[in-house]
Amino acid sequence: MRNGLKIFTVAVMAAGLVVPAIAMAADYTIRASHSEAPESPLHKGYLVFKAYVEGASGGKIDVVISPAGQLGSITDGLEQAKAGAIQIAQGDEQTLDAFYKPMMILATPYLFADDEEARAFLASDLFKKTNDEMAAKSGLRLLAAASYGFRDFTNNVRPIKSAADMKGIRMRVPPSPMSLAMVEAMGGSPTPIPWAELYGALQTGVVDGQENPLGVIFDYSFYQVQKYLTVDNHQLGLNSIIISEPFFQRLSPELREVVAVGAQMAAATEYGERNYQSRVVTVDALRKKGMEVYFPTPAESATFRDAVKGPMQAYLNKELDPTFVKAVYAEIEQIRAARASDVK
């Protein structure tokens, strides 16, 4: 909490805001739900949101946070926000498509090469239009999103340095059509196994490997049953702050801006700590636990993307409007080209 309040204080000073002491009752209450622990970077972000919104609104908005799944799962929280029982809920790349199908695009393997591409896409006119459509059709609006790390491959057979190295490896994947198609496209053998059975399946050799964000690999001690880690960043983990659209529109334009800025500050707080953890703390910790960690070169990374792009587009074209899918890939290419131009 102390770190979160420091970030809030700096942000308020930078914006030139003066936060008065307000004793009167708030005009609005935002009840916010998420599934992670109070010690998590996500919760620290929510604390920044609370501090900023309550202060910058002049006490007109009160924020009550329910962490650690107190109000149910991520999907439960989104359902409650949709129904208006709460005002803000956590979303992620695996859940939003149940409320607005085009959001499944965010879970596409190798769509984003890194966090910066994802951030640029979320700021694009194309995504803003998609978000407005989700708000109109589902009653849910994405205010901000933060990467909690990309999913990476581990296994016990060999280092996976390129797509060809996946051949023949029995890779556990969640029961997601896109995850299955991804591993198949590289010549691997995708094997859906329930989360609760994963550690035992790795320990007994039922599967050779699995894929998860670095923090999950460390927190669940997969280093005890896995030797090789490839930081290929194949699927973006994206925690999003979702607000009830009817509630959001009831706010004045000034208060909508306060809430939107607070959500962006929360996402920045979470991302900063997650990024440090995944790129420094967790990688070093996994190496110390005995894992061989490999970062593919740009040319090797291209082999992964090239192997799965066709199958992914074919799947998405069946599930979504092909014009939308084409526009998404074109937007990513424009972002990539612009960044390359900036480097030159």
XYZ file of C-alpha atoms in Angstrom:
344
model
C 0.000 0.000 0.000
C 2.827 2.390 0.851
C 4.259 2.121 -2.686
C 0.824 2.619 -4.219
C 0.219 5.793 -2.186
C 3.641 7.142 -3.171
C 2.737 6.703 -6.838
C -0.565 8.450 -6.215
C 1.117 11.357 -4.408
C 3.623 11.892 -7.215
C 0.862 11.762 -9.831
C -1.280 14.287 -7.955
C 1.657 16.665 -7.550
C 2.540 16.319 -11.226
C -1.026 17.154 -12.227
C -1.093 20.174 -9.920
C -4.097 18.860 -8.050
C -4.984 19.961 -4.568
C -7.049 17.384 -2.710
C -9.178 18.952 0.018
C -10.351 17.149 3.111
C -13.948 16.221 2.476
C -16.254 15.145 5.258
C -19.543 15.108 3.373
C -21.128 11.921 2.051
C -20.189 10.872 -1.482
C -22.641 11.269 -4.358
C -21.564 7.955 -5.901
C -20.105 4.688 -4.650
C -17.943 2.544 -6.877
C -17.838 -1.060 -5.721
C -14.844 -2.744 -7.387
C -14.119 -6.477 -7.517
C -11.005 -8.429 -8.456
C -9.673 -11.946 -7.908
C -6.103 -11.347 -6.734
C -4.521 -11.121 -3.294
C -4.186 -7.835 -1.362
C -0.398 -8.109 -1.776
C -0.618 -8.343 -5.580
C 0.441 -5.635 -8.035
C -3.140 -5.579 -9.304
C -4.505 -4.697 -5.869
C -1.876 -1.974 -5.446
C -3.185 -0.515 -8.675
C -6.729 -0.558 -7.326
C -5.508 1.290 -4.217
C -4.047 3.984 -6.471
C -7.393 4.135 -8.276
C -9.232 4.554 -4.976
C -6.891 7.256 -3.675
C -6.939 9.228 -6.903
C -10.670 9.012 -7.621
C -11.762 9.853 -4.104
C -9.370 12.813 -3.962
C -9.700 14.173 -7.490
C -13.511 13.938 -7.375
C -13.524 16.180 -4.308
C -15.176 13.442 -2.288
C -18.041 12.980 -4.735
C -17.032 9.359 -5.393
C -16.335 6.725 -2.752
C -14.481 3.551 -3.829
C -14.940 0.227 -2.032
C -12.613 -2.598 -3.143
C -13.385 -6.310 -2.714
C -10.161 -8.260 -3.480
C -9.241 -11.943 -3.564
C -12.448 -13.156 -5.195
C -14.635 -12.057 -2.290
C -17.461 -11.453 -4.773
C -16.710 -14.505 -6.880
C -14.623 -15.328 -9.942
C -13.549 -12.911 -12.679
C -16.575 -13.964 -14.719
C -18.836 -13.529 -11.683
C -17.542 -9.986 -11.225
C -18.172 -9.123 -14.862
C -21.693 -10.532 -14.639
C -22.344 -8.387 -11.550
C -21.012 -5.273 -13.300
C -23.207 -6.049 -16.316
C -26.212 -6.341 -14.002
C -25.309 -3.138 -12.168
C -24.785 -4.826 -8.807
C -21.212 -3.496 -8.750
C -19.592 -0.781 -10.824
C -16.073 -2.059 -11.640
C -14.782 -5.583 -12.258
C -11.566 -7.218 -13.350
C -11.444 -8.676 -16.843
C -8.722 -10.572 -18.661
C -7.872 -11.836 -22.139
C -9.717 -15.124 -21.543
C -13.046 -13.763 -20.255
C -14.146 -10.682 -22.193
C -15.126 -12.579 -25.337
C -17.991 -14.199 -23.396
C -19.521 -10.719 -23.132
C -18.442 -9.374 -26.527
C -16.980 -11.919 -28.929
C -14.574 -9.655 -30.889
C -12.572 -9.200 -27.672
C -11.256 -12.736 -28.238
C -8.748 -11.087 -30.568
C -6.753 -10.029 -27.489
C -5.929 -13.688 -26.723
C -4.485 -14.394 -30.186
C -1.030 -16.032 -29.917
C 1.846 -13.890 -31.214
C -0.471 -11.019 -32.094
C 1.770 -8.684 -30.095
C 5.554 -8.865 -30.136
C 5.831 -7.019 -26.819
C 3.970 -4.883 -24.301
C 4.549 -1.683 -26.275
C 2.721 -3.063 -29.310
C -0.189 -4.075 -27.105
C -0.319 -0.651 -25.480
C -0.308 1.051 -28.899
C -3.089 -1.218 -30.161
C -5.271 -0.504 -27.120
C -4.826 3.219 -27.820
C -5.723 2.858 -31.520
C -8.915 4.152 -33.094
C -9.752 0.590 -34.132
C -9.722 -0.694 -30.560
C -11.526 2.377 -29.245
C -14.323 1.663 -31.751
C -14.406 -1.998 -30.673
C -14.565 -0.927 -27.028
C -17.441 1.480 -27.764
C -19.289 -1.345 -29.514
C -18.754 -3.633 -26.512
C -20.102 -0.905 -24.214
C -23.191 -0.431 -26.377
C -23.957 -4.141 -26.807
C -22.876 -5.618 -23.452
C -23.095 -2.741 -20.994
C -19.411 -3.147 -20.124
C -16.597 -0.717 -21.014
C -12.852 -1.293 -20.770
C -11.297 1.700 -18.988
C -7.673 0.548 -18.871
C -5.562 -2.581 -19.158
C -2.198 -3.747 -17.866
C -0.025 -6.597 -19.054
C 0.637 -9.119 -16.305
C 3.168 -10.921 -18.454
C 3.209 -13.064 -21.558
C 2.775 -16.826 -21.501
C 6.006 -18.752 -22.131
C 6.920 -22.381 -22.825
C 8.648 -24.802 -20.456
C 9.517 -28.445 -21.118
C 11.817 -31.334 -20.224
C 12.853 -32.469 -23.714
C 15.084 -29.705 -25.149
C 15.452 -25.947 -25.366
C 12.802 -24.532 -27.687
C 14.731 -21.932 -29.672
C 12.507 -21.847 -32.756
C 9.137 -23.209 -33.865
C 10.816 -26.333 -35.285
C 12.016 -27.312 -31.803
C 8.413 -27.863 -30.714
C 8.107 -30.936 -32.949
C 6.906 -33.998 -31.036
C 6.760 -32.278 -27.635
C 3.636 -33.077 -25.622
C 2.641 -29.599 -24.485
C -0.111 -29.043 -21.969
C -2.457 -26.234 -22.999
C -5.703 -24.914 -21.528
C -8.892 -26.041 -23.318
C -8.710 -23.167 -25.793
C -9.049 -23.733 -29.560
C -6.423 -21.083 -30.241
C -3.928 -22.678 -27.841
C -4.467 -26.085 -29.431
C -4.013 -24.688 -32.939
C -0.876 -22.797 -31.876
C 1.008 -25.880 -30.665
C -0.230 -28.019 -33.567
C 0.994 -25.417 -36.063
C 4.515 -25.803 -34.669
C 4.453 -29.581 -34.843
C 3.895 -30.193 -31.157
C 1.294 -32.398 -29.521
C -1.160 -30.148 -27.605
C -2.693 -31.881 -24.599
C -5.506 -30.220 -22.609
C -5.135 -31.063 -18.916
C -7.088 -29.456 -16.039
C -5.109 -26.927 -14.043
C -5.427 -28.933 -10.824
C -3.753 -31.941 -12.498
C -0.961 -30.067 -14.274
C 1.860 -30.365 -11.739
C 1.314 -34.101 -11.370
C 1.171 -34.562 -15.146
C 4.541 -32.826 -15.500
C 6.010 -34.790 -12.606
C 4.959 -38.161 -14.011
C 5.741 -37.351 -17.640
C 2.169 -37.487 -18.910
C 3.135 -34.283 -20.729
C 6.577 -32.862 -21.483
C 5.815 -29.205 -20.982
C 3.359 -26.423 -20.312
C 2.945 -22.691 -20.942
C 2.193 -19.924 -18.457
C 3.434 -16.466 -17.454
C 6.777 -16.411 -15.639
C 5.196 -15.469 -12.326
C 2.904 -18.508 -12.445
C 5.825 -20.788 -13.372
C 7.685 -19.599 -10.290
C 4.776 -19.322 -7.852
C 3.579 -22.878 -8.588
C 7.107 -24.371 -8.457
C 7.083 -25.720 -11.997
C 10.874 -25.331 -11.894
C 10.866 -28.480 -9.760
C 9.496 -30.548 -12.648
C 10.651 -28.557 -15.713
C 14.177 -27.955 -17.010
C 13.925 -25.628 -20.029
C 12.197 -22.243 -20.207
C 11.766 -20.300 -23.447
C 10.727 -16.670 -23.056
C 8.894 -16.525 -26.385
C 6.029 -14.294 -25.171
C 3.379 -16.067 -27.201
C 0.190 -14.845 -25.561
C -0.416 -11.601 -23.723
C -1.832 -11.732 -20.213
C -4.018 -8.648 -19.898
C -5.754 -7.549 -16.721
C -8.406 -4.988 -17.591
C -10.483 -2.600 -15.513
C -14.080 -2.911 -16.689
C -16.824 -0.481 -15.701
C -20.603 -0.706 -15.928
C -21.447 1.466 -18.942
C -24.825 2.712 -17.585
C -23.103 3.816 -14.361
C -20.252 5.450 -16.289
C -22.672 7.446 -18.422
C -24.573 8.646 -15.334
C -21.449 10.484 -14.205
C -20.787 14.024 -15.314
C -18.103 14.444 -18.021
C -15.721 15.743 -15.354
C -16.224 12.703 -13.121
C -15.968 10.315 -16.085
C -12.561 11.843 -16.780
C -11.515 11.388 -13.139
C -12.527 7.714 -13.210
C -10.830 7.109 -16.564
C -7.577 8.746 -15.436
C -7.690 6.792 -12.171
C -8.043 3.541 -14.107
C -5.047 4.417 -16.300
C -3.000 5.173 -13.187
C -4.027 1.832 -11.679
C -2.971 -0.030 -14.820
C 0.363 1.807 -14.913
C 0.999 0.876 -11.284
C 0.298 -2.810 -11.876
C 2.310 -2.937 -15.092
C 5.367 -1.282 -13.541
C 5.659 -3.837 -10.782
C 4.739 -6.802 -12.970
C 7.299 -5.777 -15.589
C 10.075 -5.566 -13.023
C 9.078 -8.898 -11.512
C 8.920 -10.760 -14.824
C 12.012 -9.295 -16.453
C 14.338 -9.188 -13.448
C 13.213 -10.880 -10.253
C 11.447 -13.951 -11.634
C 13.932 -14.745 -14.414
C 16.833 -14.634 -11.952
C 14.880 -16.681 -9.420
C 14.088 -19.394 -11.990
C 17.731 -19.564 -13.063
C 18.774 -19.970 -9.437
C 16.268 -22.819 -9.148
C 18.093 -24.628 -11.944
C 16.068 -23.810 -15.040
C 17.824 -23.108 -18.333
C 16.317 -19.854 -19.591
C 16.440 -18.981 -23.288
C 15.468 -15.711 -24.978
C 14.960 -16.248 -28.745
C 16.676 -13.885 -31.164
C 14.478 -11.682 -33.393
C 14.941 -14.153 -36.269
C 14.001 -17.101 -34.044
C 10.977 -15.229 -32.699
C 9.802 -14.706 -36.269
C 9.657 -18.486 -36.789
C 7.071 -18.802 -34.014
C 4.912 -16.008 -35.418
C 5.189 -17.263 -38.994
C 4.211 -20.815 -38.009
C 0.972 -19.836 -36.298
C -0.191 -16.748 -38.208
C -2.052 -18.673 -40.938
C -3.880 -21.106 -38.613
C -4.768 -18.287 -36.216
C -6.192 -16.100 -38.947
C -8.177 -19.026 -40.355
C -9.673 -19.733 -36.922
C -10.465 -16.078 -36.251
C -12.046 -15.673 -39.687
C -14.466 -18.485 -38.795
C -15.357 -16.963 -35.438
C -15.352 -13.245 -36.265
C -15.977 -10.886 -39.172
C -12.979 -11.429 -41.514
C -12.932 -7.693 -42.264
C -12.374 -6.988 -38.571
C -9.637 -9.638 -38.339
C -7.876 -8.170 -41.369
C -8.114 -4.688 -39.878
C -6.562 -5.855 -36.595
C -3.568 -7.437 -38.299
C -3.162 -4.359 -40.501
C -3.226 -2.128 -37.426
C -0.501 -4.187 -35.753
C 1.633 -3.991 -38.898
C 1.227 -0.205 -38.958
C 2.266 0.001 -35.316
C 5.294 -2.159 -36.052
C 6.290 -0.058 -39.054
C 5.925 3.187 -37.127
C 8.139 1.914 -34.318
C 10.759 0.708 -36.777
C 10.719 4.144 -38.427
C 11.188 5.831 -35.049
C 14.251 3.672 -34.350
C 15.824 4.712 -37.665
